[in-house]
Short mmCIF file of C-alpha atoms (C1' of nucleotides) in Angstrom, two decimals:
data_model
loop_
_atom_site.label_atom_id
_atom_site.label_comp_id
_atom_site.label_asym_id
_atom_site.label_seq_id
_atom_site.Cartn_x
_atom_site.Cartn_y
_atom_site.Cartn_z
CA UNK A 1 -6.93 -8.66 -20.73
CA UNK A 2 -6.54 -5.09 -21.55
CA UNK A 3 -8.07 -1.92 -20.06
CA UNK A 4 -10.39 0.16 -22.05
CA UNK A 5 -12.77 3.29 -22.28
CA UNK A 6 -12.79 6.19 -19.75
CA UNK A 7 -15.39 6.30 -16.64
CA UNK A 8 -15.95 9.19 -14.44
CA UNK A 9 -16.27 8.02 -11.01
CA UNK A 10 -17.60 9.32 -7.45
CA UNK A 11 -15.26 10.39 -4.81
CA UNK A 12 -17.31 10.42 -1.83
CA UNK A 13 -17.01 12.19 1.47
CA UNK A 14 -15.71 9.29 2.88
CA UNK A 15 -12.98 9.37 0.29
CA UNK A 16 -14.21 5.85 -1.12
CA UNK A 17 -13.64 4.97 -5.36
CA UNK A 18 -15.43 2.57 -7.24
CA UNK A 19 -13.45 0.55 -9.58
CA UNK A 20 -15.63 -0.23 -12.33
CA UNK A 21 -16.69 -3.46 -12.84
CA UNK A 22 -15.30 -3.21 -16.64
CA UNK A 23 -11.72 -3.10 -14.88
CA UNK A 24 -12.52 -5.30 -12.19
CA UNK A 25 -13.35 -7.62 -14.90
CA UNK A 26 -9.66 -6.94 -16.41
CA UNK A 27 -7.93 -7.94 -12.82
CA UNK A 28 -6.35 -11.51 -13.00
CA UNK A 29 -9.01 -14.07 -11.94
CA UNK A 30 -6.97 -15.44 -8.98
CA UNK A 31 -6.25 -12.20 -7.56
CA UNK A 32 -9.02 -9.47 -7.41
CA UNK A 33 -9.38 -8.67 -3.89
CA UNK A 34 -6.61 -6.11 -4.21
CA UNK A 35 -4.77 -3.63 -7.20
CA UNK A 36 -1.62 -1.31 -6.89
CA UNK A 37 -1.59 2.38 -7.19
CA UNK A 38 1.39 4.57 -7.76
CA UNK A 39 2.61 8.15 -8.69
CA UNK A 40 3.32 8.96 -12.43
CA UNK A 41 7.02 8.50 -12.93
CA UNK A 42 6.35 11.63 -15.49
CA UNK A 43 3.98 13.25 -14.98
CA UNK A 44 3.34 14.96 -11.51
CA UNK A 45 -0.87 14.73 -10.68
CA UNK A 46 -1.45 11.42 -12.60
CA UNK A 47 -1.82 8.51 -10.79
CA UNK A 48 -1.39 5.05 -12.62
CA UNK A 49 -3.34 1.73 -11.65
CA UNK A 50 -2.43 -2.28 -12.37
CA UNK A 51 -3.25 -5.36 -11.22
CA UNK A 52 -0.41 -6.45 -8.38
CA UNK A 53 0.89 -8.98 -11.15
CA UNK A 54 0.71 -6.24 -13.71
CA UNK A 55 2.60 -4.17 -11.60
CA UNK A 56 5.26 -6.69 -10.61
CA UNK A 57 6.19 -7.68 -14.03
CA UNK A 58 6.46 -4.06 -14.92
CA UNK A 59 9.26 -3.83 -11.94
CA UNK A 60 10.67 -6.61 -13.56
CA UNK A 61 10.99 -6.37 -16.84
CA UNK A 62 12.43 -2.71 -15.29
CA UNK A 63 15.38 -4.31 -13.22
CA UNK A 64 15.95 -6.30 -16.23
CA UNK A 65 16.33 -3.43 -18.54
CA UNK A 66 18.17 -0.76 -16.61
CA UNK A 67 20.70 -3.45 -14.57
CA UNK A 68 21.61 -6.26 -16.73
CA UNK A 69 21.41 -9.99 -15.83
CA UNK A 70 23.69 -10.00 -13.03
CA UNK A 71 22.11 -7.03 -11.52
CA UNK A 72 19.90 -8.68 -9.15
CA UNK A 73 22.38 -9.11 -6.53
CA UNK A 74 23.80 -5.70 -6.88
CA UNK A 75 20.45 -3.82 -6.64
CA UNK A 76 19.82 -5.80 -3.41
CA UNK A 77 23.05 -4.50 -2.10
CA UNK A 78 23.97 -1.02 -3.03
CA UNK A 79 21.87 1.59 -1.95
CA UNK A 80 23.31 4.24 -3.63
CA UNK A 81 22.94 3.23 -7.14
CA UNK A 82 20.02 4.31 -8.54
CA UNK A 83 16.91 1.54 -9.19
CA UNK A 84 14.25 2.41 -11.16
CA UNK A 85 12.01 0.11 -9.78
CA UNK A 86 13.19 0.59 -6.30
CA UNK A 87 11.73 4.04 -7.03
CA UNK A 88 8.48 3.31 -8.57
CA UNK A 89 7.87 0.73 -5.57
CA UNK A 90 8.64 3.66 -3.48
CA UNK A 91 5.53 5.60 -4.47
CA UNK A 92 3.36 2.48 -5.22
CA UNK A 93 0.47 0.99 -2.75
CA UNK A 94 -1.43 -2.15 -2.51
CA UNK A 95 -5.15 -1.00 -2.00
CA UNK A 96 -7.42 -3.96 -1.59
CA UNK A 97 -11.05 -3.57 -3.06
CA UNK A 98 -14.27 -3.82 -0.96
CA UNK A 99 -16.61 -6.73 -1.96
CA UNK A 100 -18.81 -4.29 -3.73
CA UNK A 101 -15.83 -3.53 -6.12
CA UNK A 102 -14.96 -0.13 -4.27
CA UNK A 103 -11.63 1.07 -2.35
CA UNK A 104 -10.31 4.08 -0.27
CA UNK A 105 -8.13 6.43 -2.10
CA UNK A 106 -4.85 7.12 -0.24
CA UNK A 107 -4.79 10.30 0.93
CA UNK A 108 -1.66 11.01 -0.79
CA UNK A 109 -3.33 10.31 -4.51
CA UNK A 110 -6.25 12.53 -4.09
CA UNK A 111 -3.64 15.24 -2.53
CA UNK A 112 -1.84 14.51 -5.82
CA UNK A 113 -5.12 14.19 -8.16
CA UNK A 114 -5.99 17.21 -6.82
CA UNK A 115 -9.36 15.82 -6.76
CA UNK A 116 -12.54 16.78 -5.03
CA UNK A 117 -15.39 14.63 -6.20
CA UNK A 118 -14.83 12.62 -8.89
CA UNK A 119 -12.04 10.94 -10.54
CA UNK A 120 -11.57 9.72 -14.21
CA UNK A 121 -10.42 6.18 -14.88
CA UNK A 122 -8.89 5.87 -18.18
CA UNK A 123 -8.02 2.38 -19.68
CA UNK A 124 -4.74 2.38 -21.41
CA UNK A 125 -4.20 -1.45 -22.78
CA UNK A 126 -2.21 -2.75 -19.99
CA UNK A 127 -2.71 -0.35 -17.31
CA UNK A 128 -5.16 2.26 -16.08
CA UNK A 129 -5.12 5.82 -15.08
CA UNK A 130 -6.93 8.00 -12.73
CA UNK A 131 -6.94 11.80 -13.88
CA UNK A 132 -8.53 14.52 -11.99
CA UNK A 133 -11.40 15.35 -14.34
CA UNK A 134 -10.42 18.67 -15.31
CA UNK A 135 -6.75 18.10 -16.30
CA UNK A 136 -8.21 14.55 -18.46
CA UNK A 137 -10.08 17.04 -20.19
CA UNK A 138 -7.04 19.09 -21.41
CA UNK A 139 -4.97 16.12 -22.21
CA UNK A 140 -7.35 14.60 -23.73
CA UNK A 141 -7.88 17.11 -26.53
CA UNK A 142 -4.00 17.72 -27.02
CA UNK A 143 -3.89 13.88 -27.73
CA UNK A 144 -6.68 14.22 -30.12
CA UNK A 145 -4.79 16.04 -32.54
CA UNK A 146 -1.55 14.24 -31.65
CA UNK A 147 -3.59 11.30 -33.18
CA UNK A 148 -4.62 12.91 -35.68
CA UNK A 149 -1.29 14.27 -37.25
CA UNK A 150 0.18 10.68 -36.56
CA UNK A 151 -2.42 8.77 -38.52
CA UNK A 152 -1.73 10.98 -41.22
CA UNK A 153 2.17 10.84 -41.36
CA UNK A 154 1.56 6.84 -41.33
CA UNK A 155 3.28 5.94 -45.14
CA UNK A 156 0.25 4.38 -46.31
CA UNK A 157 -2.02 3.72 -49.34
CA UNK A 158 -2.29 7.13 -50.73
CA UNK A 159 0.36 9.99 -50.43
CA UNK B 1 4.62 -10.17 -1.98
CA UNK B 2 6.46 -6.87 -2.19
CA UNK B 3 7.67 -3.88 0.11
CA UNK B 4 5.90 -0.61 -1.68
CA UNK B 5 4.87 2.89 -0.17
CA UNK B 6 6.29 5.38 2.12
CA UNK B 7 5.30 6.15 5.34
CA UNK B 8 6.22 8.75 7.85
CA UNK B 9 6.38 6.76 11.27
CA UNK B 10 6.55 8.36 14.76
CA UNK B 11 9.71 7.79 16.98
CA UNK B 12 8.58 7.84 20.65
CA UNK B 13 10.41 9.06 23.74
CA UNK B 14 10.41 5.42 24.69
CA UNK B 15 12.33 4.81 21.59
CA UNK B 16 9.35 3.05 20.11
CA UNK B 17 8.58 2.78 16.13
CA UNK B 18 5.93 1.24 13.93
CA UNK B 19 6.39 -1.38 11.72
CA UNK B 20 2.90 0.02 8.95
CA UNK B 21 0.44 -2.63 8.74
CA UNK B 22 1.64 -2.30 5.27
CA UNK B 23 4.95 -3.63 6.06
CA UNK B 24 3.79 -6.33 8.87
CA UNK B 25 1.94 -8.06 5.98
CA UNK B 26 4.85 -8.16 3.88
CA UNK B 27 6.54 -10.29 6.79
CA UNK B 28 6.40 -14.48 6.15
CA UNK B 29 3.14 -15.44 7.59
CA UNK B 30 4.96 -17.82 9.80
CA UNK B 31 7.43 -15.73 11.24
CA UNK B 32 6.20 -11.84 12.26
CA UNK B 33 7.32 -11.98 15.40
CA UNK B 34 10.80 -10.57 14.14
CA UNK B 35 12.73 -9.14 11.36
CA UNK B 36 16.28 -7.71 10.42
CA UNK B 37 17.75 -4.47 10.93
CA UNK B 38 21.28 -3.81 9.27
CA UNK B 39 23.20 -0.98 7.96
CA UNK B 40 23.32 0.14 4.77
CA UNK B 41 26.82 -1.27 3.49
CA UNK B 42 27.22 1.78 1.08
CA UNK B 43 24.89 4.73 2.22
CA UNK B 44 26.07 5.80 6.03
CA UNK B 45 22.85 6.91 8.16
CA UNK B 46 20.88 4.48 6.07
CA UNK B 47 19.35 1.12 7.88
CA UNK B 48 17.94 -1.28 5.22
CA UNK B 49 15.26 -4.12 7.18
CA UNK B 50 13.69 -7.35 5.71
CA UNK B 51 12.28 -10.46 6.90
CA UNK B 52 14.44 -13.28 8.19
CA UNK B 53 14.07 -14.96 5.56
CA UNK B 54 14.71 -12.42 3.10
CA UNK B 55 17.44 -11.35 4.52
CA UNK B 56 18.95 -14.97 5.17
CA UNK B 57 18.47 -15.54 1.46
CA UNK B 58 20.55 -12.44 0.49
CA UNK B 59 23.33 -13.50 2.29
CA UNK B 60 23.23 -16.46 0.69
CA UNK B 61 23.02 -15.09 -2.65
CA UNK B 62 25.71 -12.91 -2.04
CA UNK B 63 28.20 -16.08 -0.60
CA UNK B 64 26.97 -18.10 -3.70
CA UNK B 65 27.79 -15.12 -6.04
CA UNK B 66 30.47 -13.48 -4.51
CA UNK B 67 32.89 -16.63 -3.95
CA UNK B 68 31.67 -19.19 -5.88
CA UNK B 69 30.64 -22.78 -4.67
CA UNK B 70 33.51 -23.21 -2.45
CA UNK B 71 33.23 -20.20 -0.92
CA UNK B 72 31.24 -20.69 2.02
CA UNK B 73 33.81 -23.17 3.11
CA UNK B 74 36.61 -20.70 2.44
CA UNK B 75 34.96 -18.09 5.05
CA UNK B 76 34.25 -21.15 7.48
CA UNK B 77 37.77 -21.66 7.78
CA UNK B 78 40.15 -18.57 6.52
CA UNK B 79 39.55 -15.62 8.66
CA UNK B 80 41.90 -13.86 6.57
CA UNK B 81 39.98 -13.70 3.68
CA UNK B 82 36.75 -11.49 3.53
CA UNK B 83 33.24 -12.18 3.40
CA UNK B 84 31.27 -9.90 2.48
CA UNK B 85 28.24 -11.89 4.04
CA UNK B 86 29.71 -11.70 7.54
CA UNK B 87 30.14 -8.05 7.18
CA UNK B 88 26.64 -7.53 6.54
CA UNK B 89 25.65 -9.98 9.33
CA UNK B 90 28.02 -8.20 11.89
CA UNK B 91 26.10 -4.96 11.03
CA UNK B 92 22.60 -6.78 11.65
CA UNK B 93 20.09 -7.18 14.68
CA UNK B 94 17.19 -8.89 14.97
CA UNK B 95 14.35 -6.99 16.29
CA UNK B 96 11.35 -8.51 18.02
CA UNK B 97 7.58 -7.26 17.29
CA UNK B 98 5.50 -6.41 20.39
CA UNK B 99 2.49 -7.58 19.58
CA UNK B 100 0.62 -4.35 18.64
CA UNK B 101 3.25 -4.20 15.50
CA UNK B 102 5.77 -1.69 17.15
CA UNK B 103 9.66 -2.23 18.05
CA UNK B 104 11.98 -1.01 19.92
CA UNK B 105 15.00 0.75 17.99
CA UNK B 106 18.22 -0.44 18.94
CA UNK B 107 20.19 2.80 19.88
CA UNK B 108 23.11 1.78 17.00
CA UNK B 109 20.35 2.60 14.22
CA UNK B 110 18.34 5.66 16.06
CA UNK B 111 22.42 7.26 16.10
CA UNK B 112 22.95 6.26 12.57
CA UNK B 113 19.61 7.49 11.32
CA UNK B 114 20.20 10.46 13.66
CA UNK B 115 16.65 10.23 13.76
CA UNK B 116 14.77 12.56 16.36
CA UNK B 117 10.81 12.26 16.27
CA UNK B 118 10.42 10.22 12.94
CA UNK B 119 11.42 7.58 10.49
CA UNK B 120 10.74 7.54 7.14
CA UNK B 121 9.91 4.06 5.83
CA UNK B 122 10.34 3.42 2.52
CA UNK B 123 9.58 0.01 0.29
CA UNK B 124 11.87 -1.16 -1.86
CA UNK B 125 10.60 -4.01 -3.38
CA UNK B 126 12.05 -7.20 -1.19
CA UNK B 127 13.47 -5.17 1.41
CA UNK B 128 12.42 -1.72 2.71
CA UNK B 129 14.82 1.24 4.27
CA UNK B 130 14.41 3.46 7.35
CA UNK B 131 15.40 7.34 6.73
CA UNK B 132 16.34 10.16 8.69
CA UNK B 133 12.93 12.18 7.41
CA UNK B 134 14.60 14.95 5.97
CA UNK B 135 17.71 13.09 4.05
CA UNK B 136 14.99 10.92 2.67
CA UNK B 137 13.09 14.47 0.75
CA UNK B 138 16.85 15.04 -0.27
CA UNK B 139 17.46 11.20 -1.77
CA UNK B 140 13.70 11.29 -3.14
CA UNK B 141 14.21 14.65 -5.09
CA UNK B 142 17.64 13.14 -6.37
CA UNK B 143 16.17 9.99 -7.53
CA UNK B 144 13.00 11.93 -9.08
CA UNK B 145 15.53 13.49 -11.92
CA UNK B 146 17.37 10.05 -12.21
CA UNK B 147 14.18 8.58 -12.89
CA UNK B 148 12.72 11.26 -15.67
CA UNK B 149 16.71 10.52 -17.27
CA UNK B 150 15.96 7.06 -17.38
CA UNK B 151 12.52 7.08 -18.74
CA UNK B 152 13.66 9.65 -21.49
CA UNK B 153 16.42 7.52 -22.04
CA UNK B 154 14.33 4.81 -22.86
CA UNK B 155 14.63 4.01 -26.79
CA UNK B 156 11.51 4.52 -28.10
CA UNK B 157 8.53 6.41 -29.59
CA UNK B 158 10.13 9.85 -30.63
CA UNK B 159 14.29 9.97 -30.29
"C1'" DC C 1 -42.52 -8.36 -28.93
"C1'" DG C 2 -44.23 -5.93 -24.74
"C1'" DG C 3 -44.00 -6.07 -19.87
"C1'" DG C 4 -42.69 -6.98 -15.94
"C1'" DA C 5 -39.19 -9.64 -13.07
"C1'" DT C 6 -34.59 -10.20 -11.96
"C1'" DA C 7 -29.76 -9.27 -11.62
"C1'" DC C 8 -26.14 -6.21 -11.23
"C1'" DA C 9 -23.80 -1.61 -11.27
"C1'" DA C 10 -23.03 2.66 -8.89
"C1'" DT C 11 -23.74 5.32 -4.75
"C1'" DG C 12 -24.95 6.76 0.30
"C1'" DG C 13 -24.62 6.07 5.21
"C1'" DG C 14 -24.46 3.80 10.06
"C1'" DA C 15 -21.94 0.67 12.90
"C1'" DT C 16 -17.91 -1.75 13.81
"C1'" DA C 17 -13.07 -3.08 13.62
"C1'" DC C 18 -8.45 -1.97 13.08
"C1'" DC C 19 -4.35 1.34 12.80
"C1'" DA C 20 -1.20 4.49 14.78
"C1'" DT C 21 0.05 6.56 18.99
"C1'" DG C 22 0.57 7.89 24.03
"C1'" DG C 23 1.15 6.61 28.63
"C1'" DG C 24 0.93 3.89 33.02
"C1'" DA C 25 2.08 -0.32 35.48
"C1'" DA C 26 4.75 -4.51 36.06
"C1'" DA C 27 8.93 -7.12 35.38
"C1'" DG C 28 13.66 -7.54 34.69
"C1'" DT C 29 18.56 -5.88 35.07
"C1'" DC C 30 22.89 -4.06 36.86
"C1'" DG D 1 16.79 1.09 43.99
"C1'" DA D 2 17.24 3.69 39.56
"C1'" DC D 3 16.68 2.48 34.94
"C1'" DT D 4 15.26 0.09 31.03
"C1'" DT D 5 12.22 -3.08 28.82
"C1'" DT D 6 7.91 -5.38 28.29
"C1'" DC D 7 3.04 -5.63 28.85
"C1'" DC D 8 -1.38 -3.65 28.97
"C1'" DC D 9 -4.92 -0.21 28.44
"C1'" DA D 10 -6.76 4.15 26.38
"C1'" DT D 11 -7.96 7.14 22.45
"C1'" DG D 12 -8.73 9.50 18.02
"C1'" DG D 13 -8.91 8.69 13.47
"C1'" DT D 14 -9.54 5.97 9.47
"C1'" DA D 15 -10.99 2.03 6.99
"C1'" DT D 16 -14.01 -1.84 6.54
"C1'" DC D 17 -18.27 -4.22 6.80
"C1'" DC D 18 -22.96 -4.33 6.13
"C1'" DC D 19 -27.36 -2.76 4.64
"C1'" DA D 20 -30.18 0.32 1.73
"C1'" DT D 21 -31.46 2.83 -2.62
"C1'" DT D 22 -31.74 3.86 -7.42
"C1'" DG D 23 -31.15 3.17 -12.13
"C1'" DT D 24 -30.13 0.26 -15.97
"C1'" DA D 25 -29.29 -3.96 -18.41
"C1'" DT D 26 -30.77 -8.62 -19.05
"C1'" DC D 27 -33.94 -12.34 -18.92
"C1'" DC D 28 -38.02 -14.88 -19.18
"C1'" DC D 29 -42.76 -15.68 -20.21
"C1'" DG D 30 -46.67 -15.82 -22.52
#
DNA sequence: CGGGATACAATGGGATACCATGGGAAAGTC
DNA sequence: GACTTTCCCATGGTATCCCATTGTATCCCG
């Protein structure tokens, strides 16, 4: 269960995405008639993908983190202080998949995508991403050498 | 099972609003005839909604939390003492769903919202929240910055 | 091991159903 | 009888369903 390799998909007019059938492959067996999208928390035209139990135990293991055990009760009552995965839920949406393995893209992610024909799923582990293809480009090649200068300043064998 | 997304909803002249599809499926499958509306006990011009059942359960959280085992049977009897679950419930209505998925807004929340033309609907996980539009870009914008603190806050990868 | 035959993945497009919204008519209500 | 509330119908837009096409794996068979 992890998501892997990058795929450049179709946008068509109709504003319709296929979710390829190596991710629809990594979507919980008991639940694969529907995934979540939601904005980037960091970065502003990425949009991130999970399965809805992916998702969920993401907001969880958030609430968890950032409030403590007893902060359950609080975060269902006060408004005002700040909840992390209050937030995140905020810009997340349940998109159910077509039985051909395709969806419709929110308006508001291709607004935020910035994309016009195509869209670039990227596997990362335990979520995906969707990059417009232009900007996937970029980051890809500044991770490149990030990886690069981190393999190398791994202590190892040599030195 | 989870509140997510925002959406921008029309406010009639008729006083009229739209529970989202989005939102209506969120709703017990055995009760969406109704849900809760109730004031936000620490933001003013903030309504918070949620199922019946969700928001029956809160309520009893809170009571269980809030004044231990014998507590409910304090409140019953000692009006002097407070109850933070009959608050809440004193600042509540329950709304009834026409069957094409709108309500009508009871006049209490429109003034508190100070709503004109639109409510912003906003999911928060197990309950969702009803905005005066433009306080909401104000909030959202706040909470943005809280959230990039508390992701680089995060121990991890760099420090 | 070649050559189809078959299955499935990715895409396009027409027809239909549903969502969000406005407005009129009927039924209460004071 | 004026006003509010509920019910019903209308409409534009979007999403969903269904069917079709093409290319590529995979399979089977002799």
């Amino acid at each position: 269960m992890a998501f892997r390799s990058e795929i450049l998909i179709k946008l068509d007019k109709k504003g319709r995405v296929l979710l390829p059938a190596a991710f629809r492959d990594e979507l919980p067996a008991d639940d694969r008639g529907a995934f979540v999208l939601y904005h980037s928390p960091t970065i502003p035209g990425l949009v991130n993908g999970n399965s809805r139990a992916g998702f969920d135990a993401m907001l969880e293991r958030l609430r968890a983190e950032a409030l403590g055990p007893k902060g359950s009760l609080k975060v269902a009552l006060d408004d005002e202080a700040f909840d992390p995965a209050g937030y995140l839920s905020a810009g997340a949406r349940t998109v159910s998949l077509e039985p051909d393995g395709r969806f419709t893209m929110p308006a508001e992610f291709v607004q935020a995508l910035e994309a016009t024909d195509g869209v670039m799923l990227v596997g990362k582990v335990e979520k995906f991403q969707l990059w417009n293809p232009a900007r996937w480009q970029a980051r890809r090649d500044a991770e490149r050498e990030k990886m690069a200068a981190f393999v190398r300043g791994l202590s190892g064998g040599d030195a």
